[in-house]
Coordinates of C-alpha atoms and ligand atoms in Angstrom, one line a residue:
M1 CA -43.1 4.7 -61.1
T2 CA -39.7 5.4 -58.9
D3 CA -36.3 6.8 -59.9
S4 CA -35.1 3.4 -60.5
H5 CA -38.0 1.7 -62.4
S6 CA -36.8 0.9 -65.9
D7 CA -38.4 3.5 -68.3
A8 CA -38.5 1.0 -71.2
L9 CA -38.6 -2.8 -71.8
V10 CA -36.7 -4.2 -74.7
F11 CA -36.8 -7.8 -75.5
F12 CA -34.8 -9.3 -77.9
G13 CA -36.0 -12.8 -79.5
A14 CA -39.3 -11.0 -80.0
T15 CA -40.5 -13.2 -82.5
G16 CA -39.8 -16.6 -80.7
D17 CA -41.2 -19.3 -78.9
L18 CA -40.4 -17.8 -75.2
A19 CA -42.0 -14.6 -76.3
Y20 CA -45.1 -16.3 -77.6
K21 CA -45.7 -18.4 -75.0
K22 CA -44.6 -16.7 -71.8
I23 CA -43.6 -12.9 -72.3
F24 CA -46.8 -11.6 -73.9
P25 CA -49.2 -12.9 -71.3
A26 CA -46.8 -12.0 -68.6
L27 CA -46.8 -8.1 -70.3
Q28 CA -50.8 -8.4 -70.5
A29 CA -50.9 -9.6 -67.0
M30 CA -48.9 -6.6 -65.9
I31 CA -51.1 -4.2 -67.4
K32 CA -53.9 -5.5 -66.0
R33 CA -52.4 -5.0 -62.3
G34 CA -51.3 -1.6 -63.6
H35 CA -47.6 -2.6 -63.3
L36 CA -46.4 -1.9 -67.0
S37 CA -46.7 1.6 -68.6
V38 CA -43.6 2.1 -70.2
P39 CA -42.9 1.4 -74.2
V40 CA -42.0 -2.2 -75.1
V41 CA -39.8 -2.8 -77.7
G42 CA -39.7 -6.1 -79.3
V43 CA -36.2 -7.1 -81.4
A44 CA -35.9 -9.7 -83.9
K45 CA -35.0 -10.5 -87.3
A46 CA -38.0 -11.6 -89.1
G47 CA -38.7 -9.0 -91.8
W48 CA -42.3 -8.0 -89.9
S49 CA -43.8 -4.6 -89.6
L50 CA -45.0 -3.3 -86.2
E51 CA -48.6 -4.4 -87.2
Q52 CA -47.4 -8.0 -87.7
F53 CA -45.9 -7.9 -84.3
R54 CA -48.9 -6.7 -82.7
A55 CA -50.9 -9.8 -84.5
R56 CA -48.4 -12.2 -82.9
A57 CA -48.7 -10.7 -79.6
H58 CA -52.6 -11.0 -80.0
D59 CA -52.3 -14.6 -81.3
S60 CA -50.1 -15.4 -78.4
L61 CA -52.7 -14.2 -75.9
E62 CA -55.2 -16.2 -77.8
K63 CA -53.5 -19.7 -77.0
H64 CA -51.8 -19.0 -73.6
G65 CA -54.5 -17.2 -71.3
G66 CA -56.7 -15.5 -73.1
V67 CA -57.1 -11.8 -74.6
D68 CA -58.3 -9.1 -72.4
A69 CA -59.7 -6.2 -74.7
A70 CA -58.9 -3.4 -72.5
A71 CA -55.3 -4.6 -71.6
F72 CA -54.6 -5.7 -75.1
T73 CA -55.2 -2.2 -76.5
K74 CA -53.0 -0.6 -73.9
L75 CA -50.4 -3.0 -74.9
S76 CA -50.7 -2.6 -78.5
G77 CA -50.0 1.0 -77.8
L78 CA -46.7 0.5 -75.9
L79 CA -45.7 -2.1 -78.3
R80 CA -42.6 -1.1 -80.9
Y81 CA -40.7 -3.3 -83.3
V82 CA -37.2 -3.3 -84.6
D83 CA -36.4 -5.5 -87.3
G84 CA -32.9 -6.5 -87.7
D85 CA -29.9 -8.7 -87.7
Y86 CA -28.1 -8.8 -84.2
Q87 CA -25.0 -8.4 -86.1
D88 CA -25.5 -5.2 -87.8
P89 CA -25.0 -2.0 -86.0
A90 CA -27.7 -0.4 -87.6
T91 CA -30.0 -2.8 -85.6
F92 CA -29.3 -1.1 -82.5
Q93 CA -28.8 2.4 -83.8
A94 CA -32.7 1.8 -84.7
L95 CA -33.2 0.7 -81.3
R96 CA -31.7 3.6 -79.9
K97 CA -33.9 5.7 -81.7
E98 CA -37.0 3.8 -80.8
L99 CA -35.9 3.9 -77.2
G100 CA -36.1 7.8 -77.4
S101 CA -35.6 9.6 -74.1
A102 CA -35.4 6.7 -72.3
E103 CA -32.7 6.6 -69.9
R104 CA -33.3 3.1 -67.8
P105 CA -34.0 0.6 -70.6
A106 CA -34.2 -3.0 -69.3
H107 CA -32.6 -5.5 -71.9
Y108 CA -34.4 -9.1 -71.8
L109 CA -32.3 -11.2 -73.7
A110 CA -34.9 -14.1 -74.4
I111 CA -32.1 -15.4 -77.3
P112 CA -29.6 -18.2 -77.6
P113 CA -26.7 -17.6 -75.3
A114 CA -24.2 -17.8 -78.4
L115 CA -25.6 -14.5 -79.4
F116 CA -25.2 -12.6 -76.1
E117 CA -21.8 -11.4 -76.5
T118 CA -22.6 -9.6 -80.0
V119 CA -25.8 -8.2 -78.7
V120 CA -24.3 -6.9 -75.2
E121 CA -21.4 -5.2 -77.1
H122 CA -23.8 -3.5 -79.7
L123 CA -25.9 -2.2 -76.9
G124 CA -23.0 -0.8 -75.1
K125 CA -21.5 0.9 -78.1
T126 CA -24.7 2.6 -79.3
G127 CA -26.0 4.1 -76.2
C128 CA -28.6 1.6 -75.6
A129 CA -26.9 0.2 -72.2
A130 CA -24.1 2.7 -71.0
G131 CA -23.0 6.2 -71.9
P132 CA -24.6 9.6 -71.3
G133 CA -28.0 9.7 -70.3
C134 CA -28.1 5.7 -70.1
N135 CA -26.5 5.0 -67.1
E136 CA -29.1 2.8 -65.3
A137 CA -29.7 0.3 -68.1
R138 CA -30.6 -3.4 -67.0
V139 CA -30.1 -6.8 -68.4
I140 CA -32.2 -9.4 -68.1
V141 CA -31.3 -13.1 -69.1
E142 CA -32.7 -16.5 -69.5
K143 CA -31.6 -19.8 -68.6
P144 CA -29.7 -21.8 -69.4
F145 CA -26.8 -19.7 -68.3
G146 CA -24.1 -21.7 -69.6
H147 CA -23.3 -25.1 -70.0
D148 CA -20.7 -25.6 -67.5
L149 CA -18.7 -23.8 -65.0
A150 CA -16.0 -22.5 -67.8
S151 CA -18.9 -21.4 -69.9
A152 CA -20.9 -19.6 -67.1
Q153 CA -17.6 -17.7 -66.3
E154 CA -17.4 -16.7 -70.0
L155 CA -21.0 -15.3 -70.3
N156 CA -20.6 -13.6 -66.7
A157 CA -17.4 -11.8 -68.1
I158 CA -19.2 -11.0 -71.4
L159 CA -22.1 -9.3 -69.6
H160 CA -19.8 -7.6 -67.1
A161 CA -18.0 -5.9 -70.0
V162 CA -21.2 -3.5 -70.4
F163 CA -23.3 -4.1 -67.3
P164 CA -22.3 -3.9 -63.3
E165 CA -23.5 -7.2 -61.7
S166 CA -26.1 -4.8 -60.0
A167 CA -27.8 -4.4 -63.4
I168 CA -27.9 -8.2 -64.3
F169 CA -31.0 -10.2 -63.7
R170 CA -30.7 -14.0 -64.2
I171 CA -33.9 -15.4 -64.6
D172 CA -35.0 -19.0 -63.1
H173 CA -38.7 -18.7 -63.4
Y174 CA -39.1 -21.2 -60.4
L175 CA -37.9 -18.3 -58.0
G176 CA -40.8 -16.4 -59.3
K177 CA -43.1 -19.5 -58.0
Q178 CA -45.0 -18.4 -55.0
P179 CA -44.9 -22.2 -53.5
V180 CA -41.2 -22.3 -53.9
N181 CA -40.7 -18.8 -52.1
N182 CA -43.3 -20.1 -49.4
V183 CA -41.2 -22.3 -48.3
V184 CA -38.7 -19.8 -46.8
V185 CA -41.7 -18.0 -45.3
F186 CA -42.8 -21.2 -44.0
R187 CA -39.4 -22.0 -42.5
F188 CA -38.7 -18.4 -41.1
A189 CA -42.0 -17.4 -40.0
N190 CA -42.9 -20.3 -37.8
S191 CA -41.1 -20.7 -34.7
F192 CA -42.1 -24.0 -34.3
M193 CA -40.1 -25.5 -37.4
E194 CA -36.6 -24.4 -36.2
P195 CA -36.1 -26.8 -33.8
F196 CA -36.4 -29.7 -36.0
W197 CA -35.3 -28.6 -38.9
N198 CA -31.7 -30.0 -38.8
R199 CA -29.8 -32.9 -38.8
N200 CA -30.8 -33.9 -35.4
Y201 CA -34.6 -34.8 -36.7
I202 CA -34.8 -34.9 -40.4
E203 CA -33.3 -38.2 -41.6
S204 CA -33.3 -37.1 -45.0
V205 CA -34.7 -34.7 -47.8
Q206 CA -35.8 -35.7 -51.3
I207 CA -37.0 -33.3 -53.9
T208 CA -38.8 -34.7 -57.0
M209 CA -39.8 -32.9 -60.3
A210 CA -41.9 -35.1 -62.4
E211 CA -43.3 -34.3 -65.9
D212 CA -45.6 -36.6 -67.5
F213 CA -44.8 -35.4 -71.1
G214 CA -41.6 -35.6 -73.5
V215 CA -39.5 -32.9 -74.9
Q216 CA -42.6 -31.2 -76.6
G217 CA -40.6 -30.7 -79.9
R218 CA -37.5 -29.2 -78.4
G219 CA -35.3 -31.9 -79.5
A220 CA -32.6 -30.2 -80.5
F221 CA -32.3 -27.6 -77.4
Y222 CA -32.9 -30.9 -74.8
D223 CA -30.3 -32.7 -76.7
Q224 CA -27.8 -30.3 -75.7
T225 CA -28.7 -29.8 -72.5
G226 CA -30.4 -33.1 -70.4
A227 CA -32.1 -33.2 -67.5
I228 CA -29.2 -31.8 -65.1
R229 CA -28.6 -28.8 -66.8
D230 CA -32.3 -28.3 -67.8
V231 CA -33.8 -28.2 -64.2
I232 CA -31.4 -29.7 -61.5
Q233 CA -28.8 -27.1 -61.7
N234 CA -31.2 -24.3 -61.6
H235 CA -34.6 -24.7 -60.7
L236 CA -34.1 -27.7 -58.2
F237 CA -30.9 -26.1 -56.8
Q238 CA -33.2 -23.3 -55.8
I239 CA -35.5 -25.1 -54.2
L240 CA -32.8 -26.8 -52.2
C241 CA -31.4 -23.6 -51.1
N242 CA -34.8 -22.5 -49.8
L243 CA -35.1 -25.7 -47.8
A244 CA -31.5 -25.3 -46.5
M245 CA -30.5 -21.9 -46.1
E246 CA -29.7 -20.2 -42.6
P247 CA -32.4 -17.5 -41.6
P248 CA -30.9 -14.1 -43.2
V249 CA -30.1 -11.6 -41.1
R250 CA -31.9 -8.9 -43.2
T251 CA -34.3 -9.0 -45.8
D252 CA -32.5 -7.1 -48.5
S253 CA -31.5 -9.3 -52.0
E254 CA -28.1 -9.3 -51.2
T255 CA -28.3 -10.8 -47.7
I256 CA -30.9 -13.3 -48.7
R257 CA -28.7 -14.2 -51.7
D258 CA -25.5 -14.6 -49.4
E259 CA -27.5 -17.0 -47.6
K260 CA -28.2 -19.1 -50.9
V261 CA -24.8 -18.9 -52.0
K262 CA -23.6 -20.3 -48.7
V263 CA -25.8 -23.4 -49.1
L264 CA -23.8 -24.2 -52.4
K265 CA -20.5 -23.4 -50.8
A266 CA -21.3 -26.4 -48.7
I267 CA -22.0 -28.9 -50.9
P268 CA -19.2 -31.0 -52.3
G269 CA -19.1 -31.6 -56.3
L270 CA -21.4 -34.5 -57.1
D271 CA -20.0 -37.8 -57.1
P272 CA -20.7 -39.7 -60.4
A273 CA -21.2 -42.9 -58.2
N274 CA -24.3 -41.0 -56.7
L275 CA -26.0 -40.4 -59.9
V276 CA -28.3 -42.7 -61.8
R277 CA -29.3 -41.0 -65.8
G278 CA -32.1 -42.4 -67.4
Q279 CA -33.3 -41.8 -71.0
F280 CA -37.0 -42.9 -72.1
R281 CA -37.7 -45.1 -74.6
G282 CA -38.4 -43.3 -78.0
Y283 CA -36.5 -40.3 -77.3
L284 CA -33.8 -41.1 -79.8
E285 CA -36.6 -40.9 -82.6
E286 CA -37.5 -37.2 -81.3
K287 CA -36.6 -34.6 -84.1
G288 CA -33.3 -32.6 -83.4
V289 CA -32.1 -35.8 -81.2
A290 CA -29.1 -37.4 -82.4
P291 CA -29.7 -41.1 -83.2
D292 CA -26.8 -42.2 -80.7
S293 CA -27.8 -39.7 -78.2
K294 CA -26.6 -40.4 -74.4
V295 CA -28.5 -37.5 -73.3
E296 CA -30.5 -38.2 -69.9
T297 CA -34.1 -37.3 -69.9
F298 CA -34.2 -38.5 -66.3
A299 CA -31.5 -37.9 -63.3
A300 CA -31.5 -39.0 -59.9
L301 CA -28.8 -37.8 -57.5
R302 CA -27.6 -37.7 -53.9
L303 CA -25.9 -35.0 -52.4
E304 CA -24.7 -33.5 -49.1
V305 CA -25.0 -30.2 -47.5
D306 CA -21.9 -30.2 -45.3
S307 CA -23.2 -27.1 -42.9
W308 CA -23.6 -27.0 -39.4
R309 CA -27.2 -27.5 -39.5
W310 CA -27.1 -30.4 -42.3
K311 CA -24.3 -32.3 -41.9
G312 CA -24.7 -36.2 -42.3
V313 CA -28.4 -35.6 -43.9
P314 CA -28.6 -36.8 -47.4
F315 CA -30.2 -34.7 -49.8
Y316 CA -32.1 -36.4 -52.8
I317 CA -32.9 -34.9 -56.3
R318 CA -34.9 -36.6 -58.8
A319 CA -36.2 -35.1 -62.4
G320 CA -37.5 -36.8 -65.6
K321 CA -39.7 -36.2 -68.5
N322 CA -42.3 -38.9 -69.3
L323 CA -42.7 -39.7 -65.6
P324 CA -46.3 -40.9 -64.2
V325 CA -47.5 -37.5 -63.1
T326 CA -46.6 -33.8 -63.6
S327 CA -45.8 -32.7 -60.1
T328 CA -43.2 -31.1 -58.1
E329 CA -42.6 -32.1 -54.6
V330 CA -40.5 -32.2 -51.5
L331 CA -40.5 -34.6 -48.6
A332 CA -38.4 -34.4 -45.5
R333 CA -38.3 -37.6 -43.5
F334 CA -37.9 -37.3 -39.8
R335 CA -35.9 -39.8 -37.5
R336 CA -38.0 -42.5 -36.0
P337 CA -38.9 -42.0 -32.3
P338 CA -37.6 -44.2 -29.9
T339 CA -41.1 -45.6 -29.4
V340 CA -42.3 -48.8 -27.5
I341 CA -45.1 -48.9 -29.6
R342 CA -44.9 -51.7 -32.1
D343 CA -47.5 -51.6 -35.2
S344 CA -47.2 -52.3 -38.8
A345 CA -49.0 -49.2 -39.7
L346 CA -46.2 -46.9 -38.1
S347 CA -44.9 -44.6 -40.1
Q348 CA -42.0 -41.8 -40.2
N349 CA -43.2 -38.2 -39.6
Y350 CA -42.3 -36.2 -42.7
L351 CA -43.0 -32.8 -44.0
R352 CA -44.3 -32.5 -47.4
F353 CA -44.2 -29.4 -49.5
R354 CA -46.3 -29.8 -52.5
I355 CA -44.7 -27.1 -55.1
S356 CA -47.0 -28.2 -58.1
P357 CA -49.4 -28.2 -59.5
E358 CA -51.5 -27.7 -56.3
M359 CA -49.5 -26.0 -53.3
T360 CA -49.8 -28.1 -50.0
I361 CA -47.6 -27.6 -47.0
A362 CA -48.3 -31.0 -45.0
M363 CA -46.8 -32.8 -42.1
G364 CA -47.4 -36.7 -41.8
A365 CA -48.2 -37.9 -38.5
T366 CA -49.3 -40.9 -36.9
V367 CA -52.7 -41.2 -34.7
L368 CA -54.9 -43.7 -32.9
A369 CA -57.5 -45.3 -35.5
P370 CA -60.8 -44.6 -34.7
S371 CA -61.8 -48.3 -35.0
G372 CA -60.9 -48.1 -31.1
A373 CA -58.5 -51.2 -31.2
M374 CA -54.9 -50.2 -30.5
N375 CA -54.0 -49.7 -34.1
S376 CA -52.8 -46.7 -35.6
E377 CA -53.2 -44.7 -38.8
N378 CA -51.0 -42.3 -40.8
V379 CA -52.9 -38.7 -41.3
E380 CA -51.7 -35.6 -42.6
M381 CA -51.8 -32.3 -40.7
I382 CA -52.4 -29.7 -43.7
A383 CA -50.8 -26.4 -42.8
S384 CA -52.2 -24.8 -46.2
H385 CA -53.7 -26.3 -49.2
R386 CA -54.5 -24.0 -52.6
P387 CA -56.1 -26.5 -55.3
R388 CA -55.3 -23.8 -58.1
P389 CA -53.3 -21.1 -56.7
E390 CA -54.8 -17.8 -58.1
E391 CA -51.4 -15.9 -58.0
M392 CA -49.0 -14.0 -60.1
E393 CA -47.5 -16.1 -63.3
A394 CA -43.8 -16.6 -62.6
Y395 CA -42.7 -14.3 -65.9
E396 CA -44.8 -11.6 -64.7
R397 CA -43.3 -11.8 -61.2
V398 CA -39.6 -11.9 -62.4
L399 CA -39.8 -9.4 -65.2
G400 CA -41.8 -6.9 -62.9
D401 CA -39.0 -7.1 -60.5
A402 CA -36.1 -6.9 -62.6
M403 CA -38.0 -3.4 -63.9
T404 CA -38.1 -2.5 -60.5
G405 CA -34.5 -3.5 -59.8
D406 CA -35.3 -6.2 -56.9
A407 CA -32.7 -8.8 -57.4
T408 CA -34.0 -11.2 -54.8
L409 CA -35.4 -13.5 -57.3
F410 CA -32.4 -13.6 -59.2
A411 CA -29.3 -15.6 -59.5
R412 CA -26.4 -13.8 -58.7
E413 CA -23.0 -14.5 -60.5
D414 CA -21.5 -16.3 -57.4
Y415 CA -24.5 -18.5 -57.4
V416 CA -24.6 -19.5 -60.9
E417 CA -20.9 -20.4 -61.0
D418 CA -21.1 -22.3 -57.7
A419 CA -24.2 -24.3 -58.9
W420 CA -22.3 -25.2 -61.7
R421 CA -19.2 -26.2 -59.8
I422 CA -21.4 -28.8 -57.7
V423 CA -22.6 -30.5 -61.2
D424 CA -19.7 -30.1 -63.4
P425 CA -18.1 -33.4 -62.0
V426 CA -20.9 -35.7 -63.1
L427 CA -21.6 -33.8 -66.3
R428 CA -18.0 -34.8 -67.4
A429 CA -18.3 -38.5 -66.1
A430 CA -20.0 -39.9 -68.9
T431 CA -22.0 -42.2 -66.7
P432 CA -24.3 -44.9 -68.2
V433 CA -27.7 -43.9 -69.3
Y434 CA -30.4 -46.4 -68.5
G435 CA -33.4 -46.7 -70.6
Y436 CA -37.2 -46.5 -68.9
E437 CA -40.4 -46.7 -70.1
K438 CA -42.6 -43.9 -70.8
G439 CA -44.9 -43.4 -67.9
A440 CA -42.4 -45.3 -65.4
W441 CA -40.4 -43.5 -62.4
G442 CA -37.6 -43.5 -64.3
P443 CA -35.0 -46.7 -64.8
S444 CA -35.0 -49.4 -62.3
E445 CA -31.6 -48.9 -61.7
V446 CA -32.6 -45.9 -59.4
D447 CA -34.3 -47.8 -56.3
Q448 CA -30.6 -50.1 -56.5
K449 CA -28.3 -47.2 -56.6
V450 CA -29.9 -43.8 -55.4
S451 CA -32.9 -44.0 -52.9
P452 CA -33.3 -42.5 -49.9
P453 CA -33.8 -44.6 -46.6
G454 CA -37.5 -45.5 -47.1
G455 CA -37.7 -45.2 -50.7
W456 CA -38.8 -42.3 -53.1
H457 CA -41.9 -40.7 -52.5
N458 CA -43.9 -40.6 -55.7
P459 CA -46.4 -38.0 -55.9
A460 CA -49.6 -38.1 -56.9
A461 CA -51.2 -36.3 -59.8
E462 CA -53.4 -34.8 -57.8
D463 CA -53.7 -34.1 -53.9
Q464 CA -57.2 -35.7 -53.5
E465 CA -59.7 -34.7 -51.1
D466 CA -59.1 -37.6 -48.9
F467 CA -55.4 -37.1 -49.1
R468 CA -55.3 -36.2 -45.4
V469 CA -55.3 -40.0 -44.9
A470 CA -51.6 -40.8 -46.2
A471 CA -49.8 -44.0 -46.1
Q472 CA -47.0 -43.0 -48.5
A473 CA -44.0 -42.4 -46.3
G474 CA -41.9 -45.4 -45.1
Ligands
LIG1 C1 -38.2 -25.1 -68.0 C2 -37.1 -26.3 -68.7 O1 -37.0 -24.3 -67.5 O2 -38.9 -25.5 -66.8 C3 -38.3 -27.5 -68.8 O3 -36.5 -26.0 -69.8 C4 -39.4 -27.5 -68.1 O4 -37.8 -28.5 -69.7 C5 -40.1 -26.4 -67.6 O5 -40.5 -28.6 -68.6 C6 -40.7 -26.6 -66.2 O6 -41.2 -25.2 -65.9 P1 -42.8 -25.4 -65.2 O7 -43.0 -23.9 -64.7 O8 -43.9 -25.5 -66.0 O9 -42.7 -26.4 -64.0

C-alpha cells in the first residue's frame, strides 16, 4: 500500500440497493485480487448490528456472483458497521471512532444527492474528512451528479466546501468498462487509425445503448430522471469523448481529462429539433411513475462536435429501455469511395466498436464474392473479439482506482458541468414524447426525424459465429 492509498473505505447507504448489487461483489473481488486490506465501514440507518450487516454482505454475494469462502472470511474481518441518522452528529462521531487511526479514509456516498450536503458537512466537522491527522480523505460520489447544470454546480460547491477537487471521485461506471477504454487504446496505439479517423473519411458516427428490459422496479427514480439524464449525459457522452478526443500529450489523469473536456467544449447545446423522445407502452403503469408522466424511456439525438477533426460530421446517440436487445455499440460509417464498381451489394465501410455484451472491434469491408462472378460481398475484418470478457467488473476497477488516488476514470468538475450545459436546452424544452411498443427500436418518428445517413444500425443480440459476413451497414 502506497502513502497515498486510502487507509479505510467508508460507504454510506450500506444497506441500500447499490451496495447489495455492486459494492459487496466489488469488495470481494478486490480481496481475491489482493487489492483490499483496509477496514471497510458501512454506514446506514437500519437499526442493524455488525452481524446483520455481514449477513447482508453474504446474501448480496450469493445473489450477485457467488461467495468465495476464503475471500468472504477476509471481507467479514474487515467489515465495520455504524448505524445512525445522517442528520445526527453522533453518527459521525461514532464513525470517527470506528475509523481509529485512519488518516486517509475514502468516503463513498452511495446515497441520494439530496443527502450529500448533510453528510459532507458532518464529515468535515467531525474530523472524518479534514482536520489534524485527516488531510487526505477522499470522497467518491455516484451518478446522477445533479439533474441539470445549476444543480450540478450546487453539488460541486457542497463538495468543495470540504474536499478539494483532487479528492473528489465522481463515478461513471462506464469508465470502468474495458471495452470503453479500449476505444482510446485502439485509436492511439494503432497508426493506421489516424489518417481516416476524422471529417475527411468519416461520414457519421452513431452510438446505440439498447436494453431489452424496462425500469426494473426503479420507477420512482427513473421518473425523476429519464434516458437523457440516466445514461446519455454521462455513460454515452463518455463513449463519445473517447471516440472524438485528440491524443493526449501525456498519460496523467489531468491531461487525459483535459482532452475529454475539450470534446465537450466543442459541442454546442443540443437543439430540440434534433431530438426524439419516446416512452414504452406500459411505462405509466410502473410503480412509482406519475400517471401522466412525460419522462422518456428512449431518446435519439444528433449533435455536432465542432472541432478541427470533426467539424461537419454528425454524431448520433440513441438509448432506450425495452428495446429488442441489450447491447451497446458504436458504428462509424466511412464516406463512399469514388468507385466505378456498380453492384447492389456494395456497402459503405464502417468501423464497429461493440461495447457490450461482447467486445468486438471490426471494420466492414467489401470483397469479391467467392462465387467468381463479378459480385461483391460485405465482410468484417475483426481486430478483436472477446465473447465473454474475463475482466474486472467496472465497480471493482473504479473503487480500486479511487482508493489509490488515480482520477483518470472519473468525471471532473468541468466535465460534468459541460455535459449538463449540452443537454440543458433539451431538458427544458418539453419536446413531445412518442409511444413505442416494448421490443421495438423506439418510436417510428425516430427514422423520420433523427436518422443517420444510411440509417440506424441495430446491434444484434449476440455477435454470432458468422458475424464476419455482415450486411448491416447502408
Ligand atoms: C445505470 C442506469 O447507470 O446504467 C441504468 O441507471 C442502466 O438505467 C445501467 O440500466 C446500465 O449499465 P450496464 O453496466 O448494465 O450497461
